[in-house]
Short mmCIF file of C-alpha atoms and ligand atoms in Angstrom, two decimals:
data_model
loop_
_atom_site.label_atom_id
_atom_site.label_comp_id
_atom_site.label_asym_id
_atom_site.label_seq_id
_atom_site.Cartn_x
_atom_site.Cartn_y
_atom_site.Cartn_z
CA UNK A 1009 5.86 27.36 -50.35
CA UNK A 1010 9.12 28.71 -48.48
CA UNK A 1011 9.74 27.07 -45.32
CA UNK A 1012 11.94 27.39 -42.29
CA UNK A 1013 13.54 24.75 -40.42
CA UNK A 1014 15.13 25.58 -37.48
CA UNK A 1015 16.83 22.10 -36.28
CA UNK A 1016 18.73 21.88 -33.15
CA UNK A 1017 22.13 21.15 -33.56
CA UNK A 1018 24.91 19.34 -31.51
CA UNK A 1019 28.46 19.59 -32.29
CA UNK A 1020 31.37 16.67 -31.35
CA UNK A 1021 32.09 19.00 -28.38
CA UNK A 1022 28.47 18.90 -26.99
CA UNK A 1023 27.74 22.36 -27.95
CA UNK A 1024 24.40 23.07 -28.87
CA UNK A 1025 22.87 25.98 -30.94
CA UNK A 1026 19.78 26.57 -33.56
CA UNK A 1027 20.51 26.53 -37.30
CA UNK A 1028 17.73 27.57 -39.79
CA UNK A 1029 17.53 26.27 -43.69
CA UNK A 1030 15.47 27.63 -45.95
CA UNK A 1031 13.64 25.67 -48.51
CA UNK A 1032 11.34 25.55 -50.85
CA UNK A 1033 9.01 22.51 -50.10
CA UNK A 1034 5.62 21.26 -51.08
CA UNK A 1035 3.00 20.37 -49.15
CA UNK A 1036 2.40 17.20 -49.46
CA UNK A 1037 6.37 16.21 -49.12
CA UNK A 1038 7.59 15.18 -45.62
CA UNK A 1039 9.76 16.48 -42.71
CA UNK A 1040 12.08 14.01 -44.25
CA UNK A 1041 12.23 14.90 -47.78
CA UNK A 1042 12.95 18.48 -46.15
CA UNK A 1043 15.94 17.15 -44.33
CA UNK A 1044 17.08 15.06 -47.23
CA UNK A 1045 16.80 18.45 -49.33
CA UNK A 1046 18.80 20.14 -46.44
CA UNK A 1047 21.84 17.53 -46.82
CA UNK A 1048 21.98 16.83 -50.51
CA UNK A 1049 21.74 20.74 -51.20
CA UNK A 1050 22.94 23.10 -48.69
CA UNK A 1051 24.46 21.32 -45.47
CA UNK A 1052 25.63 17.44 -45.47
CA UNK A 1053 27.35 17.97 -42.28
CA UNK A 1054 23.68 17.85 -41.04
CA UNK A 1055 23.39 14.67 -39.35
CA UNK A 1056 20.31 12.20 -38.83
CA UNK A 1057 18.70 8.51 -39.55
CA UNK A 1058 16.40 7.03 -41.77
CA UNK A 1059 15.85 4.04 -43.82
CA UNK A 1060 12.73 3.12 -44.51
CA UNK A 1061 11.10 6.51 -45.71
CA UNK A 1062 7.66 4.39 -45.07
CA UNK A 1063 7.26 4.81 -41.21
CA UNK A 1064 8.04 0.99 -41.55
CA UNK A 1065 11.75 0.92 -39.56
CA UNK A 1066 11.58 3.34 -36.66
CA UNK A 1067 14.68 4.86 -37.13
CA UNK A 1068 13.85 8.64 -38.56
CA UNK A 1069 12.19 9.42 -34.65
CA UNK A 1070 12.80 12.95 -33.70
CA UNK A 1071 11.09 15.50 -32.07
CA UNK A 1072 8.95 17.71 -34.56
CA UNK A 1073 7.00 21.24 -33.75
CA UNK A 1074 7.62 19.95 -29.58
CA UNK A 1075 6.08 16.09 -29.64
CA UNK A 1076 8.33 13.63 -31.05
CA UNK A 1077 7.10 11.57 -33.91
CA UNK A 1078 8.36 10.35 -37.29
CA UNK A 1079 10.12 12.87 -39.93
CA UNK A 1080 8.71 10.31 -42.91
CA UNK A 1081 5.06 10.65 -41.59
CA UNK A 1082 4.76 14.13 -40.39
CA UNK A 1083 3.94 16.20 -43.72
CA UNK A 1084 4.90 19.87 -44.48
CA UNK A 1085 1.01 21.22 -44.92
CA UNK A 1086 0.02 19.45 -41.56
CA UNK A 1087 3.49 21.04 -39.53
CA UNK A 1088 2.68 24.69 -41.08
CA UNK A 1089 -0.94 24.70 -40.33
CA UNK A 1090 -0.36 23.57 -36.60
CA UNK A 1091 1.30 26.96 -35.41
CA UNK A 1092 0.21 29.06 -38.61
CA UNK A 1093 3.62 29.30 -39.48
CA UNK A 1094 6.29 28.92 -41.99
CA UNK A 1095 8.30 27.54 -39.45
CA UNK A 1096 9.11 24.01 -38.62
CA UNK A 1097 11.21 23.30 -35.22
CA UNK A 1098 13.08 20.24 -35.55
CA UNK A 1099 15.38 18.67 -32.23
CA UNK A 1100 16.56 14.97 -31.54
CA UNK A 1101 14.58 12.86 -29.17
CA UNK A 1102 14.47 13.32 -25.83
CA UNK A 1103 15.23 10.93 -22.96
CA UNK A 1104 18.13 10.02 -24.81
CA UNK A 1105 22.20 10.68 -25.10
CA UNK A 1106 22.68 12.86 -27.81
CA UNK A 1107 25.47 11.64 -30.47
CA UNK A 1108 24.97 14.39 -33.11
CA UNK A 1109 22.27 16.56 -34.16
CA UNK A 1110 19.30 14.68 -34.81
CA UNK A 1111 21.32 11.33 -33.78
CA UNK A 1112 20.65 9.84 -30.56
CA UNK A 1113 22.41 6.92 -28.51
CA UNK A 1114 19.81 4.53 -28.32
CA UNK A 1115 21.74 1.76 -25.96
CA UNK A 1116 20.00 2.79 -23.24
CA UNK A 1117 16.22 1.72 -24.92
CA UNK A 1118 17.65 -1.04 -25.83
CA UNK A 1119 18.90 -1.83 -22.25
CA UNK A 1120 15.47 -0.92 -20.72
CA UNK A 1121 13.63 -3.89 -23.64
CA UNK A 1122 15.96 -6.17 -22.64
CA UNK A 1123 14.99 -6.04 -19.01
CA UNK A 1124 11.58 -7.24 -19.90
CA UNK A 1125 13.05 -10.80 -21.22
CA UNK A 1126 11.51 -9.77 -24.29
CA UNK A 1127 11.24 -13.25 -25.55
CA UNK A 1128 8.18 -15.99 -26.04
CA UNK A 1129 9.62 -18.99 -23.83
CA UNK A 1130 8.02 -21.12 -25.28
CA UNK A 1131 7.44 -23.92 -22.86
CA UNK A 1132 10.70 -23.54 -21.39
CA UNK A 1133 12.38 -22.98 -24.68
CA UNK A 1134 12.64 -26.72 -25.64
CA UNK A 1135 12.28 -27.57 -29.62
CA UNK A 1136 9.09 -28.69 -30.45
CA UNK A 1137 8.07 -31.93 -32.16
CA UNK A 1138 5.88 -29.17 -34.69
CA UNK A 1139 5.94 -25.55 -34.64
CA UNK A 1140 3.53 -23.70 -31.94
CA UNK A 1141 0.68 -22.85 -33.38
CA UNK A 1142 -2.08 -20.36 -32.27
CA UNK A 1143 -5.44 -19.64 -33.20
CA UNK A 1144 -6.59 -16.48 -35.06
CA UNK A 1145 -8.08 -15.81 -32.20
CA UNK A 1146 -5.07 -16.13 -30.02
CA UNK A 1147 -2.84 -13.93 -32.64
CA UNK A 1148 -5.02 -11.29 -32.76
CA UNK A 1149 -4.80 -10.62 -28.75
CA UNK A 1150 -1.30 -9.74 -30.23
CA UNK A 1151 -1.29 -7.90 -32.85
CA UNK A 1152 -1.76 -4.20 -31.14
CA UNK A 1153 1.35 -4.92 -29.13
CA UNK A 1154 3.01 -6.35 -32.18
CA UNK A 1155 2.63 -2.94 -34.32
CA UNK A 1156 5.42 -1.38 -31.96
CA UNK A 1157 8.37 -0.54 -34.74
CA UNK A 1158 10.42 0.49 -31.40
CA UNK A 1159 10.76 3.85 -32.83
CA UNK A 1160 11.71 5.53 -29.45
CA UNK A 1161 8.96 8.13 -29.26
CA UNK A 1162 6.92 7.30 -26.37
CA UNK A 1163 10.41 6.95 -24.85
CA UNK A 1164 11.19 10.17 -25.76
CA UNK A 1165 8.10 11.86 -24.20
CA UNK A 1166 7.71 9.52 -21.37
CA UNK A 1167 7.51 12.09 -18.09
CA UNK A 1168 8.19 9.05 -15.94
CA UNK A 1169 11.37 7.82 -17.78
CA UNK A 1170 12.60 11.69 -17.40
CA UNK A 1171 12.78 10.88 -13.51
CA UNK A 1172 13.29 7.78 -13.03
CA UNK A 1173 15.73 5.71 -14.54
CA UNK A 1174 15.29 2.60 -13.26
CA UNK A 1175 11.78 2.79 -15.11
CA UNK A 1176 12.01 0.49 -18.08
CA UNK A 1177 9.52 2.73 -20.23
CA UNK A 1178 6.55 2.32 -22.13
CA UNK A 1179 7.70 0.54 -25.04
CA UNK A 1180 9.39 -2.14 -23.10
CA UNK A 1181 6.09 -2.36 -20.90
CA UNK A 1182 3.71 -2.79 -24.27
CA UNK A 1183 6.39 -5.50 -25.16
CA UNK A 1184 5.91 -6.85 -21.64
CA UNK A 1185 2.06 -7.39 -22.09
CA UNK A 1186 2.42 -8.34 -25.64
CA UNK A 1187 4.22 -11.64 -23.77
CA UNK A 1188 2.08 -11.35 -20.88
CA UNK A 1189 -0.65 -12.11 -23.88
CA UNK A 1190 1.22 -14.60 -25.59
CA UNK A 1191 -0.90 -17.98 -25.06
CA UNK A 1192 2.76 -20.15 -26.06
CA UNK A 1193 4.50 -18.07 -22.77
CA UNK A 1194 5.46 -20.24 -20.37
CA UNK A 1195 6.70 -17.47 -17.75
CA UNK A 1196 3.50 -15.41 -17.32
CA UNK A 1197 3.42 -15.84 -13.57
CA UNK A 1198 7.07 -14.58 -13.36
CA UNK A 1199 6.57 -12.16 -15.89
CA UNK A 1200 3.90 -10.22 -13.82
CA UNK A 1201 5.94 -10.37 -10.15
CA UNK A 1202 8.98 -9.38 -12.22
CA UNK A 1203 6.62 -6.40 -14.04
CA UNK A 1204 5.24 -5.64 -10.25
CA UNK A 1205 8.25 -5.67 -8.22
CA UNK A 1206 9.08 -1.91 -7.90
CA UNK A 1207 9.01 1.45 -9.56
CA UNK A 1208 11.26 0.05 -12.24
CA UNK A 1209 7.76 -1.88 -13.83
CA UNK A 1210 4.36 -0.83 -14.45
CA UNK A 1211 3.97 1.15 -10.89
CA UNK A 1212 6.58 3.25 -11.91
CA UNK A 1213 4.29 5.01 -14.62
CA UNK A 1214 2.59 8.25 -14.09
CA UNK A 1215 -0.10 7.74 -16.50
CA UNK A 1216 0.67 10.74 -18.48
CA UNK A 1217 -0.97 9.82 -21.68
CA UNK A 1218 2.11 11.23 -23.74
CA UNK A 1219 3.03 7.50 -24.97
CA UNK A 1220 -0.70 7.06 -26.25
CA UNK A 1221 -0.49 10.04 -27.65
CA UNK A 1222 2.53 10.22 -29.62
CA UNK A 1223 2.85 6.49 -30.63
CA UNK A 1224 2.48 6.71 -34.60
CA UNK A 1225 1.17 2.81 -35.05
CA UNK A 1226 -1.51 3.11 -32.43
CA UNK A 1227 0.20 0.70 -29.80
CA UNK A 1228 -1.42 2.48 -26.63
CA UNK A 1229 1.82 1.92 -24.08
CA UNK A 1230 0.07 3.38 -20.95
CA UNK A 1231 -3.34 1.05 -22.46
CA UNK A 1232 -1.17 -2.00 -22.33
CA UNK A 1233 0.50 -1.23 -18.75
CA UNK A 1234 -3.27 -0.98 -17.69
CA UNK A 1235 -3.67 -4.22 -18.25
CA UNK A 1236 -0.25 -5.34 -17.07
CA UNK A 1237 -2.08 -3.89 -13.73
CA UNK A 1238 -4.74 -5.29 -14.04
CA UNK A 1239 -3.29 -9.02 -14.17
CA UNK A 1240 -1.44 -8.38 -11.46
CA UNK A 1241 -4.20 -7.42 -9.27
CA UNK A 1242 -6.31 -9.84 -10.42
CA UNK A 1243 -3.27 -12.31 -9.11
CA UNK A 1244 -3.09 -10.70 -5.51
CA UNK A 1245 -4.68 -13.09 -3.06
CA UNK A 1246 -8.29 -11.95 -2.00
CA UNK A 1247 -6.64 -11.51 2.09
CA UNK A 1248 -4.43 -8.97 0.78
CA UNK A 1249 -5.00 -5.96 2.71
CA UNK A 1250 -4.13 -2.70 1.61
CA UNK A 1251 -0.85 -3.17 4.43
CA UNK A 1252 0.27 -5.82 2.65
CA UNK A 1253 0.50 -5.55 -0.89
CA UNK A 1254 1.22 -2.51 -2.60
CA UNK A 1255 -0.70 -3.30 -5.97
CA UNK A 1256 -3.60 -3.30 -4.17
CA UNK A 1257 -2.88 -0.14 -2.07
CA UNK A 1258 -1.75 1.29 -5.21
CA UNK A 1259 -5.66 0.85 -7.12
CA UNK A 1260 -7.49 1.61 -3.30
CA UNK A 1261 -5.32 4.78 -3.37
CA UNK A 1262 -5.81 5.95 -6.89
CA UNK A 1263 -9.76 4.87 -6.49
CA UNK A 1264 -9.78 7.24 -3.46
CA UNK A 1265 -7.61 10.13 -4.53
CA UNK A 1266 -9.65 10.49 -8.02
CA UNK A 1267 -12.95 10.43 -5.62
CA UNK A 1268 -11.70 13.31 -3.37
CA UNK A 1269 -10.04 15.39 -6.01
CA UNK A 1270 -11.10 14.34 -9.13
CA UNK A 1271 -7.96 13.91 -10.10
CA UNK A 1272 -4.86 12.02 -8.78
CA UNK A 1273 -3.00 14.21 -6.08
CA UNK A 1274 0.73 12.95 -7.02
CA UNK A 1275 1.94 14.87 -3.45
CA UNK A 1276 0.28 11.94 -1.90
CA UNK A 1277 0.19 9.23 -4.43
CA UNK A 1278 3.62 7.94 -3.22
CA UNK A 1279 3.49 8.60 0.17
CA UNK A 1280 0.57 6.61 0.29
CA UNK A 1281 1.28 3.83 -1.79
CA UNK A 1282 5.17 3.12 -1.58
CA UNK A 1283 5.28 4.75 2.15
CA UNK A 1284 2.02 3.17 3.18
CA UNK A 1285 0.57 5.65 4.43
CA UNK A 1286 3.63 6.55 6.49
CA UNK A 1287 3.48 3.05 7.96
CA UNK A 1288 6.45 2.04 5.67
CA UNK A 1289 10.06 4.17 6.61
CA UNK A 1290 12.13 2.50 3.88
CA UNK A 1291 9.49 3.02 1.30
CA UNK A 1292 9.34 6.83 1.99
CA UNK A 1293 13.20 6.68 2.17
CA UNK A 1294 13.60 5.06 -1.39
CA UNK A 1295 10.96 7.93 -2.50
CA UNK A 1296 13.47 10.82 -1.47
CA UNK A 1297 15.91 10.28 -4.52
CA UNK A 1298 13.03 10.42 -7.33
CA UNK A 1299 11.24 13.47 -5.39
CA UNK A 1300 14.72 15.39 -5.89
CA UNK A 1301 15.09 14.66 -9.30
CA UNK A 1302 11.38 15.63 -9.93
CA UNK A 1303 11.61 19.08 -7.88
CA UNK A 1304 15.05 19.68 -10.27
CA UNK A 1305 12.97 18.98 -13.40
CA UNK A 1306 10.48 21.53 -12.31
CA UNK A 1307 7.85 18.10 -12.51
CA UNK A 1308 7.05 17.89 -8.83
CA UNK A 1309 3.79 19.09 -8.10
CA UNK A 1310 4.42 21.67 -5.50
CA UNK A 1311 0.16 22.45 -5.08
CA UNK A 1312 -2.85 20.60 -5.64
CA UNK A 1313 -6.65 21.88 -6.86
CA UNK A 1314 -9.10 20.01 -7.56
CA UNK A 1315 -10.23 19.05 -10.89
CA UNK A 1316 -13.75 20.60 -12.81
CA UNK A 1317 -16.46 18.29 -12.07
CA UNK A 1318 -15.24 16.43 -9.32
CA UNK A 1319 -18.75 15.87 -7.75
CA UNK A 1320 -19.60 13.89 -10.80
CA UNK A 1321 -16.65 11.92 -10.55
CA UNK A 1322 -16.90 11.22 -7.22
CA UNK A 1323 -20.81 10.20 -8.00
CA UNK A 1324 -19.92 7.83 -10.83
CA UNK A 1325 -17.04 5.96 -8.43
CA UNK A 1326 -19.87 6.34 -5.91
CA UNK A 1327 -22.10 4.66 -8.24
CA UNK A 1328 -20.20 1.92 -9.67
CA UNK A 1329 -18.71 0.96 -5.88
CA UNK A 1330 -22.26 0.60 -4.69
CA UNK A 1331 -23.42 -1.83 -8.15
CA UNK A 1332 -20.45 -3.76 -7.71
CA UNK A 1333 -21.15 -4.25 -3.73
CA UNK A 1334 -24.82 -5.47 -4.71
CA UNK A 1335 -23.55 -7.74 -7.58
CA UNK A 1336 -21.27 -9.19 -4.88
CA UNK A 1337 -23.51 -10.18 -2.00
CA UNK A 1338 -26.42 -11.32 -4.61
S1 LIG B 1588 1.72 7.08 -19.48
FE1 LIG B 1588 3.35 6.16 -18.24
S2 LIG B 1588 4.65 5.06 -19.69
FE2 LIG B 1588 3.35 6.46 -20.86
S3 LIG B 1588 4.61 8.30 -21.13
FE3 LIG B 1588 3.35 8.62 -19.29
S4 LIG B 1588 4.60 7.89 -17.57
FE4 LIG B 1588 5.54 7.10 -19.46
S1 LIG B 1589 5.23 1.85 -28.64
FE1 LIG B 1589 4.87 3.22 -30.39
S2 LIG B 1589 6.09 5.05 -29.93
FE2 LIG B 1589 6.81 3.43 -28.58
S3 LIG B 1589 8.55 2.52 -29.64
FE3 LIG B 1589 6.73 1.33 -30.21
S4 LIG B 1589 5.97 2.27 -32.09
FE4 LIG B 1589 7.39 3.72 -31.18
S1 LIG B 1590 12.55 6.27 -42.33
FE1 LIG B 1590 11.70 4.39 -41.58
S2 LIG B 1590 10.17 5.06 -40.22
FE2 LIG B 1590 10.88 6.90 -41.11
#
C-alpha cells in the first residue's frame, strides 16, 4: 500500500515546516522501517534515532498520529486504520529542545532522573561482606518499575511537565518508587520528604493519565506516584490537621472536590491545597507563576461543570467514608 508521511521538520536555524514522502510500505513493517526507507532512498538529510529496532533501547521515541510512542513498535496497518487514512503524521517529542527533526535534546530528562538520586544506597553505600540479596518476592515488587527503558514518552505527553518545570516528571517519579520499593534502600524516609517537599515531586502531578497511557512497557507512572502518595501519607503523623500538612490537605481536598463535582475542580485544587484555603499568602503567591504559564498554554481551566454521574460518586465516597468510620470505632 502507498503511504504518506508527513514528518515535521526542523532546520539548523530553528525553522520548522511539514515535508511529505511517499512510500510504498507493507503492513506489517514499522514506522521505522518507513523512516529507514525515507533516508536510505529519497532523503538522508532526514534526521532521527534508533538502535535497537526491538523497542528494547528507548531511543526511536517520537510522536506518531498525535501521542508519542515508539517508531519500531507502532506498525503501518495499525497507524492507517486509526484515522482511515493513508496518512501517517510523524513530529519529535514534545516537552523537549528540539536539535533536528525528529532529534530531541534529552539533557533536560536526564537532569529531572537525576534529581530523584536514582540510586539503591545500599546501606549507606558501604561494600558488603556478600552481595545483597533479595527474595523473589522482594524482586518482583520491582520489576513493573524496572521495565521503564526511559524512552521519554510519558515525558513527552506529561501536561504537568508542560507547566511546570521544576516538576521532575513521571519517569523520574516511577524510578522514585521503584527505590522507594527497593527492600536494600537505606534512604526511604528521605526519599519520601524529598518526593513530598513541593510541586517539584509527586504533588506536582495532575493526574492526567497520559503517562499510563502512552508508556509502551506498561510501567503505569501516574500508578507508581499513587503510591509514592500513598507512603507519604501513610508517614504523616495521625495529629496532622489539614492546617498543617499539605499531603494530607492535598487527599481531604481531592476526597471532597471529587464528592461535590465528581470530578476534581483544578480552579480550586491549588488554592486549597498549596494556599490552604487562603490561610497560606506565600503558598497562593508561589501559585501565581504556574497559573500564568497554564492560562498561556491555553491549560488553565477557565470554567468548571460537573461530571455525569456525580450522585453516584458522591454515594460511593459516601459509602466507603461511612464503612471505614464503623471499621474504626469497632
Ligand atoms: S499523570 Fe501526572 S505524571 Fe503522568 S502525564 Fe499526567 S501530570 Fe504527568
Ligand atoms: S515510564 Fe514508560 S514512557 Fe516513561 S520513560 Fe519509562 S518506558 Fe518510557
Ligand atoms: S529502536 Fe530501540 S526502542 Fe526503537
Amino acid at each position: 500500500m502507498q503511504v504518506t508521511f508527513s514528518i515535521t521538520r526542523y532546520s539548523t536555524q530553528q525553522h520548522t515546516y511539514i515535508q511529505q514522502y511517499k512510500l510504498q510500505m507493507q503492513p506489517g513493517q514499522t514506522v521505522l522501517d518507513g523512516l529507514l526507507a525515507i533516508k536510505a532512498e529519497q532523503d538522508g538529510t532526514l534526521a532521527f534515532r534508533k538502535n535497537c529496532r526491538n523497542t528494547i533501547c528507548g531511543s526511536c521515541a517520537m510522536s506518531i498520529n498525535g501521542r508519542s510512542t515508539l517508531a519500531c513498535k507502532e506498525n503501518i496497518h495499525h497507524e492507517v486504520s486509526r484515522f482511515g487514512r493513508n496518512e501517517i503524521t510523524i513530529a519529535p517529542l514534545g516537552n523537549l529542545p528540539v536539535v533536528r527533526d525528529l532529534i530531541v535534546d534529552m539533557q533536560p530528562f536526564w537532569d529531572d532522573l537525576e534529581a530523584v538520586d536514582p540510586y539503591v544506597s545500599t546501606q549507606g553505600r558501604t561494600v558488603p561482606e556478600r552481595e545483597f540479596l533479595q527474595t523473589p518476592e522482594q524482586r518482583s515488587q520491582l520489576e513493573q518499575m524496572g521495565n521503564c527503558i526511559l524512552c521519554g514518552a510519558c515525558y513527552s505527553e506529561c501536561n504537568a511537565k508542560a507547566v511546570n518545570p521544576d516538576f521532575v516528571g513521571p519517569h523520574a517519579l516511577a524510578k522514585a518508587q521503584r527505590l522507594v520499593g527497593d527492600n536494600r534502600d537505606s534512604q526511604t524516609a528521605d526519599r519520601l520528604k524529598q518526593y513530598g517537599e513541593d510541586l517539584s515531586g509527586v504533588w506536582g502531578c495532575t493526574r492526567c493519565y497520559q503517562c499510563n497511557n502512552v508508556c509502551p512497557m506498561g510501567v503505569e507512572p501516574m500508578e507508581q506516584i499513587s503510591k509514592l502518595k500513598q507512603s507519604i501519607l501513610d508517614k504523616a503523623k495521625p495529629q496532622d490537621s489539614h492546617q498543617a500538612s499539605r499531603p494530607v490537605r492535598h487527599r481531604k481536598a481531592l476526597v471532597e472536590l471529587v464528592k461535590s463535582g465528581g470530578w476534581i475542580d483544578e480552579r480550586q485544587f491549588g488554592v486549597q491545597v498549596v494556599g490552604n484555603y487562603f490561610r497560606d499568602l506565600k503558598g497562593l503567591l508561589s501559585l501565581a507563576p504556574l497559573g500564568l504559564r497554564m492560562l498561556a498554554r491555553g491549560k488553565f481551566p477557565l470554567s468548571f461543570e460537573p461530571s455525569e454521574g456525580t450522585e453516584e460518586v458522591r454515594n460511593l465516597i459516601t459509602a466507603v467514608q461511612e464503612k471505614k468510620a464503623t471499621s474504626t470505632s469497632a
